[in-house]
Coordinates of N, CA and C in Angstrom, one line a residue:
M126 N -21.8 -31.7 -2.6 CA -22.8 -31.1 -1.9 C -23.7 -30.4 -2.9
K127 N -25.0 -30.7 -2.7 CA -26.0 -30.3 -3.7 C -26.2 -28.8 -3.8
N128 N -26.0 -28.0 -2.7 CA -26.3 -26.6 -2.7 C -25.1 -25.7 -3.0
Y129 N -23.9 -26.3 -3.2 CA -22.7 -25.5 -3.5 C -22.8 -25.0 -5.0
T130 N -22.5 -23.7 -5.1 CA -22.6 -23.1 -6.5 C -21.3 -22.7 -7.1
Q131 N -20.3 -22.2 -6.2 CA -19.0 -21.7 -6.7 C -18.1 -21.5 -5.6
K132 N -16.8 -21.4 -5.9 CA -15.8 -21.3 -4.8 C -15.9 -19.9 -4.1
G133 N -16.1 -18.8 -4.8 CA -16.3 -17.5 -4.1 C -15.2 -16.6 -4.2
D134 N -14.0 -17.0 -4.6 CA -12.9 -16.1 -4.7 C -13.0 -15.2 -5.9
V135 N -13.7 -15.7 -6.9 CA -14.1 -15.0 -8.1 C -15.5 -15.2 -8.4
I136 N -16.3 -14.1 -8.5 CA -17.7 -14.1 -8.7 C -18.1 -13.4 -9.9
T137 N -18.9 -13.9 -10.7 CA -19.4 -13.3 -12.0 C -20.6 -12.5 -11.6
V138 N -20.6 -11.2 -11.9 CA -21.7 -10.3 -11.7 C -22.0 -9.5 -12.9
A139 N -23.2 -8.8 -12.9 CA -23.5 -7.9 -14.0 C -22.8 -6.6 -13.6
A140 N -22.0 -6.1 -14.6 CA -21.3 -4.8 -14.3 C -22.3 -3.7 -14.0
P141 N -22.1 -3.0 -12.9 CA -23.0 -1.9 -12.5 C -22.8 -0.6 -13.4
A142 N -21.7 -0.6 -14.2 CA -21.4 0.5 -15.1 C -20.3 -0.1 -16.0
A143 N -19.8 0.6 -17.0 CA -18.7 0.1 -17.7 C -17.5 0.0 -16.8
V144 N -16.8 -1.2 -16.8 CA -15.7 -1.4 -15.9 C -14.4 -1.8 -16.8
T145 N -13.3 -1.4 -16.2 CA -12.0 -1.7 -16.8 C -11.3 -2.8 -15.9
S146 N -10.6 -3.7 -16.6 CA -9.8 -4.7 -15.9 C -8.9 -4.1 -14.9
G147 N -8.9 -4.6 -13.6 CA -8.0 -4.1 -12.6 C -8.6 -3.0 -11.7
K148 N -9.8 -2.6 -12.1 CA -10.5 -1.5 -11.3 C -11.4 -2.1 -10.3
L149 N -11.6 -1.4 -9.2 CA -12.6 -1.9 -8.2 C -14.0 -1.8 -8.7
V150 N -14.8 -2.8 -8.3 CA -16.2 -2.8 -8.6 C -17.0 -2.9 -7.3
V151 N -17.9 -2.0 -7.0 CA -18.6 -2.0 -5.8 C -20.1 -2.1 -6.1
I152 N -20.8 -3.1 -5.6 CA -22.2 -3.3 -5.8 C -22.8 -3.5 -4.4
G153 N -23.3 -2.4 -3.8 CA -23.8 -2.5 -2.4 C -22.6 -2.8 -1.5
S154 N -22.7 -3.9 -0.8 CA -21.6 -4.3 0.1 C -20.6 -5.3 -0.6
L155 N -20.9 -5.7 -1.8 CA -20.0 -6.6 -2.5 C -18.9 -5.8 -3.2
V156 N -17.7 -6.1 -2.9 CA -16.5 -5.4 -3.4 C -15.6 -6.4 -4.1
G157 N -15.1 -6.1 -5.3 CA -14.1 -6.9 -6.0 C -13.4 -6.1 -7.0
V158 N -12.4 -6.8 -7.7 CA -11.6 -6.2 -8.7 C -12.0 -6.9 -10.0
A159 N -12.3 -6.1 -11.0 CA -12.7 -6.6 -12.3 C -11.5 -7.4 -13.0
Q160 N -11.8 -8.6 -13.5 CA -10.7 -9.4 -14.2 C -10.7 -9.1 -15.6
K161 N -11.7 -8.4 -16.2 CA -11.6 -8.0 -17.6 C -12.5 -6.7 -17.8
D162 N -12.4 -6.1 -18.9 CA -13.2 -5.0 -19.3 C -14.6 -5.5 -19.5
A163 N -15.6 -4.7 -19.2 CA -17.0 -5.1 -19.4 C -17.9 -3.9 -19.6
A164 N -18.9 -4.0 -20.5 CA -19.8 -2.9 -20.6 C -20.9 -2.9 -19.5
N165 N -21.6 -1.8 -19.3 CA -22.6 -1.8 -18.3 C -23.6 -2.9 -18.5
G166 N -23.9 -3.7 -17.5 CA -24.8 -4.8 -17.5 C -24.2 -6.1 -18.0
A167 N -23.0 -6.1 -18.6 CA -22.4 -7.3 -19.1 C -21.8 -8.1 -17.9
D168 N -21.7 -9.4 -18.1 CA -21.1 -10.3 -17.1 C -19.6 -9.9 -16.9
V169 N -19.2 -9.8 -15.7 CA -17.7 -9.5 -15.4 C -17.3 -10.3 -14.2
P170 N -16.3 -11.1 -14.3 CA -15.8 -11.8 -13.1 C -15.0 -10.8 -12.3
I171 N -15.3 -10.8 -10.9 CA -14.6 -10.0 -10.0 C -13.9 -10.8 -9.0
V172 N -12.6 -10.5 -8.6 CA -11.9 -11.1 -7.6 C -12.3 -10.6 -6.3
T173 N -12.7 -11.4 -5.3 CA -13.3 -11.0 -4.1 C -12.4 -11.3 -2.9
E174 N -11.3 -11.9 -3.1 CA -10.3 -12.3 -2.0 C -8.9 -12.1 -2.5
G175 N -8.0 -11.8 -1.6 CA -6.6 -11.7 -1.9 C -6.1 -10.3 -1.6
V176 N -4.8 -10.1 -1.9 CA -4.1 -8.9 -1.7 C -4.0 -8.1 -3.0
I177 N -4.4 -6.9 -3.0 CA -4.4 -6.1 -4.3 C -3.6 -4.8 -4.1
R178 N -2.9 -4.4 -5.1 CA -2.2 -3.1 -5.1 C -3.1 -2.2 -5.9
Y179 N -3.3 -1.0 -5.3 CA -4.3 -0.1 -5.9 C -3.8 1.4 -5.7
A180 N -4.2 2.3 -6.5 CA -3.9 3.7 -6.4 C -4.5 4.3 -5.1
K181 N -3.7 5.2 -4.5 CA -4.1 5.8 -3.2 C -3.8 7.3 -3.3
V182 N -4.3 8.1 -2.4 CA -4.0 9.5 -2.3 C -2.5 9.5 -2.1
S183 N -1.8 10.2 -3.0 CA -0.3 10.2 -2.9 C 0.2 10.8 -1.6
A184 N -0.4 11.9 -1.2 CA 0.1 12.6 0.0 C -0.6 12.0 1.3
L185 N -0.5 10.7 1.4 CA -1.2 10.1 2.6 C -0.3 8.9 3.0
A186 N 0.1 8.8 4.2 CA 0.8 7.6 4.8 C -0.3 6.7 5.2
I187 N -0.1 5.4 4.9 CA -1.0 4.3 5.4 C -0.1 3.3 6.0
A188 N -0.5 2.9 7.2 CA 0.2 1.9 8.0 C -0.4 0.5 7.8
V189 N 0.4 -0.5 8.1 CA -0.2 -1.9 8.1 C -1.3 -1.9 9.1
G190 N -2.4 -2.5 8.7 CA -3.6 -2.6 9.6 C -4.6 -1.5 9.5
D191 N -4.2 -0.4 8.8 CA -5.2 0.7 8.6 C -6.3 0.2 7.7
K192 N -7.5 0.6 8.0 CA -8.6 0.4 7.1 C -8.5 1.3 5.9
V193 N -8.8 0.8 4.7 CA -8.7 1.6 3.5 C -10.1 1.6 2.8
Y194 N -10.4 2.8 2.3 CA -11.7 3.1 1.8 C -11.6 3.6 0.3
Y195 N -12.6 3.2 -0.5 CA -12.6 3.5 -1.9 C -13.3 4.8 -2.2
D196 N -12.6 5.8 -2.8 CA -13.2 7.0 -3.2 C -13.5 6.8 -4.7
S197 N -14.8 6.5 -5.0 CA -15.1 6.2 -6.4 C -15.0 7.4 -7.3
T198 N -15.2 8.6 -6.8 CA -15.1 9.8 -7.6 C -13.7 10.0 -8.2
N199 N -12.7 9.7 -7.3 CA -11.3 9.9 -7.8 C -10.6 8.6 -8.1
D200 N -11.3 7.4 -8.0 CA -10.8 6.1 -8.2 C -9.5 5.9 -7.5
Q201 N -9.5 6.1 -6.2 CA -8.3 5.9 -5.3 C -8.7 5.5 -3.9
L202 N -7.8 5.0 -3.2 CA -8.0 4.6 -1.8 C -7.5 5.7 -0.8
N203 N -8.2 5.8 0.3 CA -7.7 6.7 1.4 C -8.1 6.1 2.7
K204 N -8.1 6.9 3.8 CA -8.4 6.4 5.1 C -9.7 7.1 5.6
T205 N -10.4 7.7 4.7 CA -11.6 8.5 5.1 C -12.9 7.6 4.9
A206 N -13.6 7.3 6.0 CA -14.8 6.5 6.0 C -16.0 7.3 5.3
S207 N -16.1 8.6 5.7 CA -17.3 9.4 5.3 C -17.3 9.5 3.8
G208 N -18.4 9.0 3.2 CA -18.7 9.1 1.8 C -17.9 8.1 0.9
N209 N -17.2 7.2 1.5 CA -16.4 6.2 0.8 C -16.8 4.8 1.2
T210 N -16.3 3.8 0.5 CA -16.7 2.4 0.8 C -15.5 1.7 1.4
L211 N -15.6 1.0 2.5 CA -14.6 0.2 3.1 C -14.3 -1.0 2.2
V212 N -13.0 -1.1 1.8 CA -12.7 -2.2 0.9 C -11.7 -3.2 1.4
G213 N -11.0 -2.8 2.5 CA -10.0 -3.8 3.1 C -9.1 -3.1 4.1
I214 N -8.0 -3.8 4.3 CA -7.0 -3.5 5.3 C -5.6 -3.5 4.7
A215 N -4.8 -2.4 4.9 CA -3.5 -2.3 4.4 C -2.6 -3.4 5.0
V216 N -1.8 -4.1 4.1 CA -0.9 -5.2 4.6 C 0.5 -4.8 4.4
V217 N 0.8 -3.7 3.7 CA 2.2 -3.2 3.5 C 2.1 -1.7 3.7
P218 N 3.0 -1.1 4.5 CA 3.0 0.4 4.7 C 3.2 1.1 3.4
A219 N 2.5 2.2 3.3 CA 2.6 3.1 2.1 C 3.0 4.5 2.6
A220 N 4.1 5.0 2.1 CA 4.6 6.3 2.5 C 3.9 7.4 1.9
N221 N 4.1 8.6 2.5 CA 3.7 9.9 1.9 C 4.9 10.5 1.4
P222 N 5.1 10.7 0.1 CA 4.2 10.4 -1.0 C 4.5 9.0 -1.5
S223 N 3.5 8.4 -2.1 CA 3.6 7.1 -2.8 C 2.3 6.9 -3.6
P224 N 2.4 6.2 -4.8 CA 1.2 6.2 -5.6 C 0.2 5.0 -5.3
T225 N 0.7 4.0 -4.6 CA -0.2 2.8 -4.4 C -0.1 2.3 -2.9
V226 N -1.0 1.4 -2.6 CA -1.0 0.7 -1.3 C -1.4 -0.7 -1.6
E227 N -0.9 -1.7 -0.9 CA -1.3 -3.1 -1.0 C -2.2 -3.3 0.2
F228 N -3.4 -3.9 -0.1 CA -4.4 -4.2 0.9 C -5.1 -5.5 0.7
K229 N -5.5 -6.1 1.8 CA -6.3 -7.4 1.8 C -7.7 -7.0 1.5
L230 N -8.2 -7.5 0.4 CA -9.5 -7.2 -0.1 C -10.6 -7.8 0.9
G231 N -11.5 -7.0 1.3 CA -12.6 -7.5 2.1 C -12.8 -6.6 3.3
A232 N -14.1 -6.5 3.7 CA -14.4 -5.6 4.8 C -14.0 -6.2 6.1
T233 N -13.9 -5.4 7.1 CA -13.5 -5.8 8.5 C -14.5 -5.3 9.5
T234 N -14.6 -6.0 10.6 CA -15.6 -5.5 11.6 C -14.9 -4.9 12.8
V235 N -13.6 -4.8 12.7 CA -12.8 -4.3 13.9 C -12.5 -2.8 13.6

């Protein structure tokens, strides 16, 4: 196909700030996880599909199916939409307390 450019599960973008491998990268509505460290403006491949384990608010229980939001100030996930970015849906329950949650990367419309 002449207009196909890439698979889409990993997309190379200009880093919006210095990024560290394994950290979330949010550019508008595009959300992914950095595959490598990159300086501000440098090309960085980000994973845009799959299940990711990421830091969460420790004192927060998250159930399978809960929407998870990224709090960029504290670099962790929570269930609070206000002021945060929707990044996916929990696929494994995370107890209170626990340090991480596994979530399917990608926004949801439900």
